[in-house]
CSV table of C-alpha atoms in Angstrom, one decimal:
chain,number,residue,atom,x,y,z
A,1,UNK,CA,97.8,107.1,26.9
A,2,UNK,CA,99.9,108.6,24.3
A,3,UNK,CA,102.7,109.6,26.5
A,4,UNK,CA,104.2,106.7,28.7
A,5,UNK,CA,105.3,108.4,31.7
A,6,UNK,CA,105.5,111.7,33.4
A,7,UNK,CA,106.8,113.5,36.1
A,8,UNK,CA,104.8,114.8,39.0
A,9,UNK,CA,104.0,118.1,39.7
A,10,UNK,CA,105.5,120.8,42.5
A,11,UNK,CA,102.7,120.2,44.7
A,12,UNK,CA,102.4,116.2,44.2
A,13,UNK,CA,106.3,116.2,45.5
A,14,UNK,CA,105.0,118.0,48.8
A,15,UNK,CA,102.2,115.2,49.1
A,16,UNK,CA,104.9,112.5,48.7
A,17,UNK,CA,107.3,114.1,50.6
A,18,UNK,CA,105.0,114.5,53.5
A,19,UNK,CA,102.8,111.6,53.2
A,20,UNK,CA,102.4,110.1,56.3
A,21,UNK,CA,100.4,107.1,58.7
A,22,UNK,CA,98.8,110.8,60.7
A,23,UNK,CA,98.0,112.0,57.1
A,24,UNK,CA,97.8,109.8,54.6
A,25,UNK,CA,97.2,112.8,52.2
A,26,UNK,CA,94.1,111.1,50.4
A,27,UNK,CA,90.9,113.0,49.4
A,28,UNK,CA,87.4,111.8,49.1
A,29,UNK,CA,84.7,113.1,46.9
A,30,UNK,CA,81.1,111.3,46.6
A,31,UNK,CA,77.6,111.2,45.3
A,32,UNK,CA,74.5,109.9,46.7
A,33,UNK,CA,72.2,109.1,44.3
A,34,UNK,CA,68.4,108.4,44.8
A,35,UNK,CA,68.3,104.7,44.4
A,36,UNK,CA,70.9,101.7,45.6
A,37,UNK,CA,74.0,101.3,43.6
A,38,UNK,CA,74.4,98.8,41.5
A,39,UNK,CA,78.3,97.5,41.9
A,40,UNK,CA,78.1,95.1,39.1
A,41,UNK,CA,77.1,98.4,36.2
A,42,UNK,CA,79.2,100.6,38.7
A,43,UNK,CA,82.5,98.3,37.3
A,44,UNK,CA,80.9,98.7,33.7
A,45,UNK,CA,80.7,102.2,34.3
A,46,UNK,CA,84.2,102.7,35.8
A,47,UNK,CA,85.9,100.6,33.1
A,48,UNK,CA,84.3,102.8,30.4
A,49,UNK,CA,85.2,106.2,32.4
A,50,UNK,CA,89.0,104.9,33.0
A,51,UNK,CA,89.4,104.9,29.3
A,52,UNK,CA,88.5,108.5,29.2
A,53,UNK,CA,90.8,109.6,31.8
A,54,UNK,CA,94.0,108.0,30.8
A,55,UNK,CA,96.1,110.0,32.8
A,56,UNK,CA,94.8,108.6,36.1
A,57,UNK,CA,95.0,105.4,34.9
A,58,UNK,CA,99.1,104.9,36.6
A,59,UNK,CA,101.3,103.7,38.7
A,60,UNK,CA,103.4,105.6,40.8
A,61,UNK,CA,107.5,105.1,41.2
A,62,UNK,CA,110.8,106.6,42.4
A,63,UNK,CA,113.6,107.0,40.3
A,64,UNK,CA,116.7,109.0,41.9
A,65,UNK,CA,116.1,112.0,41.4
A,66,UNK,CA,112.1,112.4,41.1
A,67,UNK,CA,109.1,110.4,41.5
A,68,UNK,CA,107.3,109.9,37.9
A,69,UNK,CA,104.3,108.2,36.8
A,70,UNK,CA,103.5,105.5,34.5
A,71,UNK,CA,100.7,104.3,32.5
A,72,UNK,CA,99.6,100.9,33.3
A,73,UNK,CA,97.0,98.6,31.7
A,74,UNK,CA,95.9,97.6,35.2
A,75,UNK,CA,91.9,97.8,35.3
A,76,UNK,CA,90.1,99.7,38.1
A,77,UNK,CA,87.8,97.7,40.0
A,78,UNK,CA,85.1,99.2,42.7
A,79,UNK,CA,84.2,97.6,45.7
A,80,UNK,CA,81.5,97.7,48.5
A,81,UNK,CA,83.0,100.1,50.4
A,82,UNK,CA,85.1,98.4,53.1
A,83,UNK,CA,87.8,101.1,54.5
A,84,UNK,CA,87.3,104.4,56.7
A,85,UNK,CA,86.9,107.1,54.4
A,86,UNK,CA,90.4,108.8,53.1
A,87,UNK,CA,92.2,105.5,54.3
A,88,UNK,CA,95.7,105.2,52.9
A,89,UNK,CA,96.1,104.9,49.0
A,90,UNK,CA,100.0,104.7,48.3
A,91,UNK,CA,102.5,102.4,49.8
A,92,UNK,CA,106.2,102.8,48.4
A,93,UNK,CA,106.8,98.9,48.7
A,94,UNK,CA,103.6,98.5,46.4
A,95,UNK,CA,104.1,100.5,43.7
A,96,UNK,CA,102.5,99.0,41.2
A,97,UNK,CA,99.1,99.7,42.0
A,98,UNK,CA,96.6,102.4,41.1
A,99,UNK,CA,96.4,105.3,43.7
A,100,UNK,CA,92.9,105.7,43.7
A,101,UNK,CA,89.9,103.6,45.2
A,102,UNK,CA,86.5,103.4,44.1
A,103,UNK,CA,83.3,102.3,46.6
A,104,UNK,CA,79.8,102.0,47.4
A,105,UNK,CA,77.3,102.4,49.8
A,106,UNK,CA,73.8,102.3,49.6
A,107,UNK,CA,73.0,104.8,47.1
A,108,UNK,CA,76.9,106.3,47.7
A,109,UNK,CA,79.6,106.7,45.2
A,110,UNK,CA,82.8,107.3,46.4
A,111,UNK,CA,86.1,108.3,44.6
A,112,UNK,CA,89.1,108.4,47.0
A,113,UNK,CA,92.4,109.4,45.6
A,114,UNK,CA,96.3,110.1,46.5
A,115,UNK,CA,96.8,113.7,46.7
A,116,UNK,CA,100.1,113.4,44.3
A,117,UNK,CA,97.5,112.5,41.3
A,118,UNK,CA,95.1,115.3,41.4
A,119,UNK,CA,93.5,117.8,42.8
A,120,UNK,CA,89.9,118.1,44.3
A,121,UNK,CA,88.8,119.6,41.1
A,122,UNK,CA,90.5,117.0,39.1
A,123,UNK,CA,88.7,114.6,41.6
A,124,UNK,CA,85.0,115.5,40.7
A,125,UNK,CA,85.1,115.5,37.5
A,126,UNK,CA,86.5,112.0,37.6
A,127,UNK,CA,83.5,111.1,39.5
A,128,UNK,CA,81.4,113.0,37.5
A,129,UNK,CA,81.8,110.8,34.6
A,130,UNK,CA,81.5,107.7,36.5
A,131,UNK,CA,78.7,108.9,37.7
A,132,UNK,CA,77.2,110.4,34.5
A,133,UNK,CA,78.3,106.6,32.8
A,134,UNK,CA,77.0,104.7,35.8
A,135,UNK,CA,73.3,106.5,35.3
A,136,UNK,CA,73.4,105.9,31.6
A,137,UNK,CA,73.9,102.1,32.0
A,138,UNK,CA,70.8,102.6,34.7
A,139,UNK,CA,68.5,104.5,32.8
A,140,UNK,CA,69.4,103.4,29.4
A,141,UNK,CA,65.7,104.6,28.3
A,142,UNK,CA,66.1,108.0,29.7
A,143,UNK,CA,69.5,108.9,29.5
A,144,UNK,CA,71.5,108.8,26.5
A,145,UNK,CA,74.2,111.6,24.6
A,146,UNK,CA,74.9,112.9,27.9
A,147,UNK,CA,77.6,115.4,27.7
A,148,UNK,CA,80.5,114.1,29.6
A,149,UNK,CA,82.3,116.5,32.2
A,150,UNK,CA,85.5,115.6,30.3
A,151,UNK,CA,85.8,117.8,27.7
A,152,UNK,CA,89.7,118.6,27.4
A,153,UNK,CA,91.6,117.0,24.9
A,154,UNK,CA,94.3,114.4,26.5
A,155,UNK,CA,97.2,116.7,26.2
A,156,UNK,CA,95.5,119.5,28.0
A,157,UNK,CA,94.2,117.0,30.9
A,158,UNK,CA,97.5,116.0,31.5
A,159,UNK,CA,99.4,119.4,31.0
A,160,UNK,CA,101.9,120.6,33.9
A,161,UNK,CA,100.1,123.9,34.4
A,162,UNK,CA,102.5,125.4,37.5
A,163,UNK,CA,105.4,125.1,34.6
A,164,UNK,CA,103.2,125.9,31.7
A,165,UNK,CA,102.3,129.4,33.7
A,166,UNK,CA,105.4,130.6,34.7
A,167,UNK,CA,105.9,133.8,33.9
A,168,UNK,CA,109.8,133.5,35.4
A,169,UNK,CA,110.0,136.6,36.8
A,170,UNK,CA,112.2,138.3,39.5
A,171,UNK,CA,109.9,139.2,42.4
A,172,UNK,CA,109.9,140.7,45.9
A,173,UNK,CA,110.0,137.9,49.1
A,174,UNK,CA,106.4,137.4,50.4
A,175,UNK,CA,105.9,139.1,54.2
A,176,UNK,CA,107.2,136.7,57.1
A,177,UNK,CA,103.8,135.0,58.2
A,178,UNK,CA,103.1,135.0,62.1
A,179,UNK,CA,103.3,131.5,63.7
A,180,UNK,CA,99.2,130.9,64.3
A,181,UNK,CA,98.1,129.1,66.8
A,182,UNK,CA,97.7,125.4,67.2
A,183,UNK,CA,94.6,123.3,67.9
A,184,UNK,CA,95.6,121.4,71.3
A,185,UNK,CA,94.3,118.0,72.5
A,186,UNK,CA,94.5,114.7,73.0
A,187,UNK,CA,95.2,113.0,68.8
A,188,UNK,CA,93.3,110.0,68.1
A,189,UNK,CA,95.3,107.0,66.7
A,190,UNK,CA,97.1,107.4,64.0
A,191,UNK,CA,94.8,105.3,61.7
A,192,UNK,CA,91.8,107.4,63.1
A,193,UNK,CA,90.1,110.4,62.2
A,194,UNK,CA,86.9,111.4,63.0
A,195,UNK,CA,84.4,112.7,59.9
A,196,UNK,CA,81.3,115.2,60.1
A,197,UNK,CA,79.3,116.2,57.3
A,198,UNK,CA,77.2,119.2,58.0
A,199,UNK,CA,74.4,120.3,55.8
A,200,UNK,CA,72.7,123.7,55.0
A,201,UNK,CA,70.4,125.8,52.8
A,202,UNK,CA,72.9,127.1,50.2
A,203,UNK,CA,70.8,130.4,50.0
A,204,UNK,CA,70.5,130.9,53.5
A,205,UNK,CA,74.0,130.9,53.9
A,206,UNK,CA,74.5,133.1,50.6
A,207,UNK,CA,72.1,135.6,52.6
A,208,UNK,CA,73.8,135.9,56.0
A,209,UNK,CA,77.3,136.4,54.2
A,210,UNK,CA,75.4,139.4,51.7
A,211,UNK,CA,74.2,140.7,54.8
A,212,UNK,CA,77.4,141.3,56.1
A,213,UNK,CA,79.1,142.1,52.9
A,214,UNK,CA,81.1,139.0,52.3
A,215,UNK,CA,81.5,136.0,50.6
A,216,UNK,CA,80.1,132.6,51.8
A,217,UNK,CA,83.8,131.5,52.3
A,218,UNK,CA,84.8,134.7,54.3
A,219,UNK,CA,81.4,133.8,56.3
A,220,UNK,CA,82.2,130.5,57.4
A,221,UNK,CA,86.0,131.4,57.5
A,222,UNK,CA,84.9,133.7,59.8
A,223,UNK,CA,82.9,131.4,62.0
A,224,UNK,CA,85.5,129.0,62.0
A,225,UNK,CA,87.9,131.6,63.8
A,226,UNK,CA,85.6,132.1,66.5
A,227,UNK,CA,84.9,128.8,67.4
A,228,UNK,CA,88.7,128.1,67.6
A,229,UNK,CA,89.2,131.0,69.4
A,230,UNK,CA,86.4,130.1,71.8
A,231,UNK,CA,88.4,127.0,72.6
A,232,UNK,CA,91.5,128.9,73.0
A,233,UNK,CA,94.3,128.9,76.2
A,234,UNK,CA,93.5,132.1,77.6
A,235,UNK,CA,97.5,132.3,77.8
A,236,UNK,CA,97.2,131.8,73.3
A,237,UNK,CA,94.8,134.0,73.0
A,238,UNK,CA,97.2,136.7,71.5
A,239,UNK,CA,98.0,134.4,68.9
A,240,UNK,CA,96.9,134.5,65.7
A,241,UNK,CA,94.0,132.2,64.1
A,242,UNK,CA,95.2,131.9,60.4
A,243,UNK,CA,92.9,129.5,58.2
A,244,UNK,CA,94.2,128.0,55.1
A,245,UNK,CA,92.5,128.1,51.6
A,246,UNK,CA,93.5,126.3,49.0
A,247,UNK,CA,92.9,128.1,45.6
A,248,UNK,CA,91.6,126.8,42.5
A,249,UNK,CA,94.4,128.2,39.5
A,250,UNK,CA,92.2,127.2,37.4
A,251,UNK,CA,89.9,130.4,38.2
A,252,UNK,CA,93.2,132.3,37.2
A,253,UNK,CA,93.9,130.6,34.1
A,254,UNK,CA,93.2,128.9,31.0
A,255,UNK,CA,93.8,125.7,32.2
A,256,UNK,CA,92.3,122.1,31.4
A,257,UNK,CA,94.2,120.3,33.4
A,258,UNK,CA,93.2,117.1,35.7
A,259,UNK,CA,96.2,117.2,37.4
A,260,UNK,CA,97.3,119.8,40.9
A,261,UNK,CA,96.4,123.1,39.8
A,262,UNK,CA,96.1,124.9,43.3
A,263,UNK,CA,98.0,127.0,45.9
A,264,UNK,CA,97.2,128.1,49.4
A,265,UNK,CA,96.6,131.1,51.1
A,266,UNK,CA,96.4,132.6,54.2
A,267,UNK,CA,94.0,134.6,56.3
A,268,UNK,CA,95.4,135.1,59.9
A,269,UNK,CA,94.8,137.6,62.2
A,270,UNK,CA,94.2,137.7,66.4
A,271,UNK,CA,90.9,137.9,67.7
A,272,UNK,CA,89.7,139.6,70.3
A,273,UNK,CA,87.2,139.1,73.4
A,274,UNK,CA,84.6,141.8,72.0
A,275,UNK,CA,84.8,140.2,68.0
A,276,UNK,CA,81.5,138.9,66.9
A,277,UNK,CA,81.1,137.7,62.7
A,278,UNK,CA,79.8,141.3,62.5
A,279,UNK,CA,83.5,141.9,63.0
A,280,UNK,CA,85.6,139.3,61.8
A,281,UNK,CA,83.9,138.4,58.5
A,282,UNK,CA,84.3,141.8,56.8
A,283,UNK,CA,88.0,141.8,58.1
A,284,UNK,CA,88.4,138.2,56.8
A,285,UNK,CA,86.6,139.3,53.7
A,286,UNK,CA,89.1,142.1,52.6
A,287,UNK,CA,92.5,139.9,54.0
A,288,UNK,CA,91.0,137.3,51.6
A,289,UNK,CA,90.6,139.5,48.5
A,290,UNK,CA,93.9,140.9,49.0
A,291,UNK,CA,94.9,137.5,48.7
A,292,UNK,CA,93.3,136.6,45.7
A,293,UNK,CA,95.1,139.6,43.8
A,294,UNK,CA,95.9,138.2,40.0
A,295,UNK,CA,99.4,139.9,40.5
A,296,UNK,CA,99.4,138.6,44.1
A,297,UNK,CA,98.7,135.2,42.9
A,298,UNK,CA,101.1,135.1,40.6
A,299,UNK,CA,103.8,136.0,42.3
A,300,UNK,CA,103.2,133.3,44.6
A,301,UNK,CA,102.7,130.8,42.4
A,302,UNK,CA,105.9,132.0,40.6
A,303,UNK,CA,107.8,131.7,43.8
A,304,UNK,CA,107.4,128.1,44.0
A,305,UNK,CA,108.4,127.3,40.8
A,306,UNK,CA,111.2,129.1,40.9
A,307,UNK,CA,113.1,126.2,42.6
A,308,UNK,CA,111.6,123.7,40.2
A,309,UNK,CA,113.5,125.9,37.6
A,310,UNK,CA,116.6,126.0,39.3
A,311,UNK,CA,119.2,124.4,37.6
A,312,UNK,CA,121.4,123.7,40.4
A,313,UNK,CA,117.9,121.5,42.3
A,314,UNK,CA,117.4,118.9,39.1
A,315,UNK,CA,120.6,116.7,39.7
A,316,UNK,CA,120.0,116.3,43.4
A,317,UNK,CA,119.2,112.8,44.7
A,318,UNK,CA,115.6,112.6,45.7
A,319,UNK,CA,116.2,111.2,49.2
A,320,UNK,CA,117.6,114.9,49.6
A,321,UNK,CA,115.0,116.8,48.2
A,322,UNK,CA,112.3,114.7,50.0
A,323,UNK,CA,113.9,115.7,53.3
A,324,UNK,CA,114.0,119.5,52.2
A,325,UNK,CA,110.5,119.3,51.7
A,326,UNK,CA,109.4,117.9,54.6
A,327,UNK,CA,111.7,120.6,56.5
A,328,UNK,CA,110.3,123.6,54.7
A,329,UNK,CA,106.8,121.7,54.8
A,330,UNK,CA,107.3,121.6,58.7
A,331,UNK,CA,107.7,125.6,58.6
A,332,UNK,CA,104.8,126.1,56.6
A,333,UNK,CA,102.6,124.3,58.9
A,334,UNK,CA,103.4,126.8,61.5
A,335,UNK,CA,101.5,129.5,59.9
A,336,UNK,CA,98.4,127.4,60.0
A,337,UNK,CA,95.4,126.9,62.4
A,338,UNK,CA,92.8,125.1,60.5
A,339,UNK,CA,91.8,124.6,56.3
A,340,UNK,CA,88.9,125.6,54.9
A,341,UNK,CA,88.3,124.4,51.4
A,342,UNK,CA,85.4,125.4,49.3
A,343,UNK,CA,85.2,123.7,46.2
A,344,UNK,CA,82.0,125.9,44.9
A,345,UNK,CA,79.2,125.1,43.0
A,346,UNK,CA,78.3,121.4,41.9
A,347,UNK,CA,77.0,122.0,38.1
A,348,UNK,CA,75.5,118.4,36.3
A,349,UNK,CA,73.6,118.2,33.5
A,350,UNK,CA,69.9,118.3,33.6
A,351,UNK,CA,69.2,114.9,32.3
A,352,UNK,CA,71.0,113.9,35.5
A,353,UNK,CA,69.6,116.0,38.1
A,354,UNK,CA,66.1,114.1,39.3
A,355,UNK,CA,69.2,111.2,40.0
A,356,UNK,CA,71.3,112.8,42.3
A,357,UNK,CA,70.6,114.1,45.7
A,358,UNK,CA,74.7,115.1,46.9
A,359,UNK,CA,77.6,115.6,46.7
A,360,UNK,CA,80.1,115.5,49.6
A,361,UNK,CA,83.9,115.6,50.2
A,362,UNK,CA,86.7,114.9,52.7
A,363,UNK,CA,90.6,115.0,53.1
A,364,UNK,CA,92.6,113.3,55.6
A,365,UNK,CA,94.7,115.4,58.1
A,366,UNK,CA,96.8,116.1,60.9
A,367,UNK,CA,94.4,118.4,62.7
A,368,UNK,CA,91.5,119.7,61.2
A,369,UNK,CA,90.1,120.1,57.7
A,370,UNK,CA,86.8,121.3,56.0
A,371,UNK,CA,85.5,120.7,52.3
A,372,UNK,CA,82.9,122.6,51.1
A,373,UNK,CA,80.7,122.1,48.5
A,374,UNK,CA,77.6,122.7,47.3
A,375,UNK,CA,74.6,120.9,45.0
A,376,UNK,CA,71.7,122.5,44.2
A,377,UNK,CA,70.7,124.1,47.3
A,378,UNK,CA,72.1,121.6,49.7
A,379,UNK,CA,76.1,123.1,51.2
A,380,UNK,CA,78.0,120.2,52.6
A,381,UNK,CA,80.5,120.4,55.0
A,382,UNK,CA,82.9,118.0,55.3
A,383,UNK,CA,85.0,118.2,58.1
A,384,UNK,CA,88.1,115.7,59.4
A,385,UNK,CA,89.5,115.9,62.4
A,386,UNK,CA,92.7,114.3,63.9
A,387,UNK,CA,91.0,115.8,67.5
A,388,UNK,CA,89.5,113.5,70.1
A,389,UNK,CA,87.4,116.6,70.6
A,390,UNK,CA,84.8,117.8,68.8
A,391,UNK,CA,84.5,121.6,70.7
A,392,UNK,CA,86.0,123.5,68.2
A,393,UNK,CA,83.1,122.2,65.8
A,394,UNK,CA,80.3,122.3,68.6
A,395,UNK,CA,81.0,125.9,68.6
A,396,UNK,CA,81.0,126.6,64.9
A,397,UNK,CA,77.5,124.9,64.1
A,398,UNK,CA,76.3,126.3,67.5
A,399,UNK,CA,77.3,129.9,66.1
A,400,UNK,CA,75.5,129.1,62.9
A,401,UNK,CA,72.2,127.7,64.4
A,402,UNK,CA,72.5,131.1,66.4
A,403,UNK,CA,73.3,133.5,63.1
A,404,UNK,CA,69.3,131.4,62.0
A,405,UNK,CA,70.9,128.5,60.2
A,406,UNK,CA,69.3,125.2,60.1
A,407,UNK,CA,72.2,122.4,59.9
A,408,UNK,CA,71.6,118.6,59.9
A,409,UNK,CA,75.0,117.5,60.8
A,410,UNK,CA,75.9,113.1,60.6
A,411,UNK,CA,79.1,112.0,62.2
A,412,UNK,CA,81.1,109.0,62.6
A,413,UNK,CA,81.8,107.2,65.3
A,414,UNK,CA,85.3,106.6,66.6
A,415,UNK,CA,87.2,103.4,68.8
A,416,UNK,CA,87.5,104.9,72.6
């Protein structure tokens, strides 16, 4: 790693900020392949793909007035997987540790890492290359000169792209957000969540959303609100329902990086007793492409950094600026009901296709979270829950199964 040590980005200092035993703010991408891993060329794999991705390959530490991170000569190691998925990855009195986790299961890879390191983007295309490594050490015969998902040079993996995109300029306040509504029930412990991983034809989802003039995220979006409004207080129900969507920047611009490259945005509006998809996904559709404005996002993504920039920020202690993130963290949460993140299309190359069956992913939470993905013709949803209940998600795959959908949905069990 050519550089030593770094600072994290904007959104990692949220993550660390905010990391806590409810949310541990860890993310889990994995790949099932078609036969039983094998741990022993899974470590040969992973010790080959760490030297590719030299940036992930450190430790994480406080200094007074930011967190940073350093490279380390410490050597991954994966494991048959022995932890709840998205199980906490940092500890500040053990900081000299990686902050990611690599396991196995049957034919499962799994890549779990802290949130401060990367994104979800950032996340698959690690896995990608263990897994496109592991399956050359496998198939040795068949698969060789691979192209590996890596492609960026080392500069432009580790690149700052929220500073690098600035543009610094002047702009209008975004309009106050509405509180939302907020999921109610009973929690489960706070080193429990419950995980379900729904699966669907990709095209037959593609072809209920085009039928209703939307895209697939507006369609589940969409879905989502009415089976949280179907659960609704009758006394909430004039609240509004406002689902969260993280946005890949990398969409937006040129950027190469491995590191955070995301905002959120914002879809909220009231339901009411009459609203059917029919209804709500075209109005979901246009709030959401309104969103996803090139001017609108970035402005937004401008406003943030504008207190990175701030001279008058930089020299305050870090205990300080830790506590005025979690307090303007605290507000934000207030304008938010549910996430839905759709992470797109899974591309590999074709050499490695007739190996892989899926790919799935998960992110710890406070309340409810959904990861989308899709491989081939298999969507995945991957939903966590903080909720001893599971209504809210009986509704939404009921509403699908009645929109035509088939679903096959797995779920783990949770401690009573």
């Amino acid at each position: 790693m050519a550089q030593t040590w770094y600072k994290v980005d904007n959104v990692a200092k949220v993550f660390l900020a905010t990391t806590t035993r409810r949310d541990p703010r860890v993310f889990r991408v994995s790949c099932t392949l078609t036969e039983e891993v094998d741990l022993d060329l899974l470590n040969k794999a992973l010790r080959h793909t760490a030297k590719e991705w030299p940036q992930f390959q450190v430790t994480l530490h406080r200094g007074l007035f930011w967190h940073y991170f350093e490279a380390t000569d410490q050597i991954p190691a994966a494991r048959q997987e022995d932890k709840s998925p998205c199980a906490p990855l940092y500890v500040p009195s053990r900081r000299n540790r990686l902050i990611y986790r690599v396991s196995c299961f049957g034919a499962r890879i799994n890549l779990e890492m802290f949130h401060a390191l990367t994104d979800g983007n950032g996340g698959l295309l690690y896995l990608q290359s263990i897994v496109c490594n592991y399956l050359a050490l496998r198939h040795p015969g068949a698969l060789y000169d691979v192209p590996t998902p890596n492609s960026a040079s080392e500069a432009d993996l580790a690149q700052d792209s929220f500073q690098n995109f600035y543009t610094g300029a002047r702009r209008t306040r975004r309009a106050r957000l509405p509180k939302a509504y907020h999921l109610r029930g009973a929690r489960l412990p706070y080193d429990q969540l419950q995980f379900f991983e729904g699966h669907l034809s990709a095209a037959a989802v593609l072809e209920r959303a085009r039928a209703l003039d939307v895209s697939l995220t507006s369609y589940l979006g969409a879905a989502l609100m009415l089976a949280i409004y179907g659960e609704m207080p009758a006394l909430d129900r004039r609240k509004p329902i406002s689902i969260s969507l993280p946005v890949n920047l990398r969409n937006f611009y040129p950027s190469g990086t491995a590191r955070n490259f995301f905002n959120s945005v914002y879809v909220s509006r009231p339901v009411a007793p009459g609203d059917t998809l029919a209804t709500v996904a075209p109005a979901f559709d246009a709030a959401l492409k309104e969103k996803l404005r090139p001017e609108a996002i970035q402005a937004q993504m401008d406003e943030y950094e504008q207190l990175e920039q701030n001279p008058a920020i930089r020299p305050v202690p870090l205990p300080i600026k830790n506590a005025a993130v979690r307090f303007f963290t605290h507000l934000e949460k207030q304008h938010v009901t549910a996430v839905l993140s759709n992470m797109g299309r899974i591309q590999v190359s074709e050499a490695l296709r007739p190996y892989i069956r899926q790919f799935a992913a998960f992110s710890s939470t406070d309340s409810l979270f959904t990861c989308v993905c899709s491989y081939g013709d298999d969507l995945v949803l991957g939903t966590a829950s903080a909720l001893r209940s599971t209504n809210v998600l009986r509704r939404f795959y009921r509403a699908l199964t009645a929109d035509g959908l088939d679903v096959t949905l797995y779920a783990t069990e949770v401690e009573a």
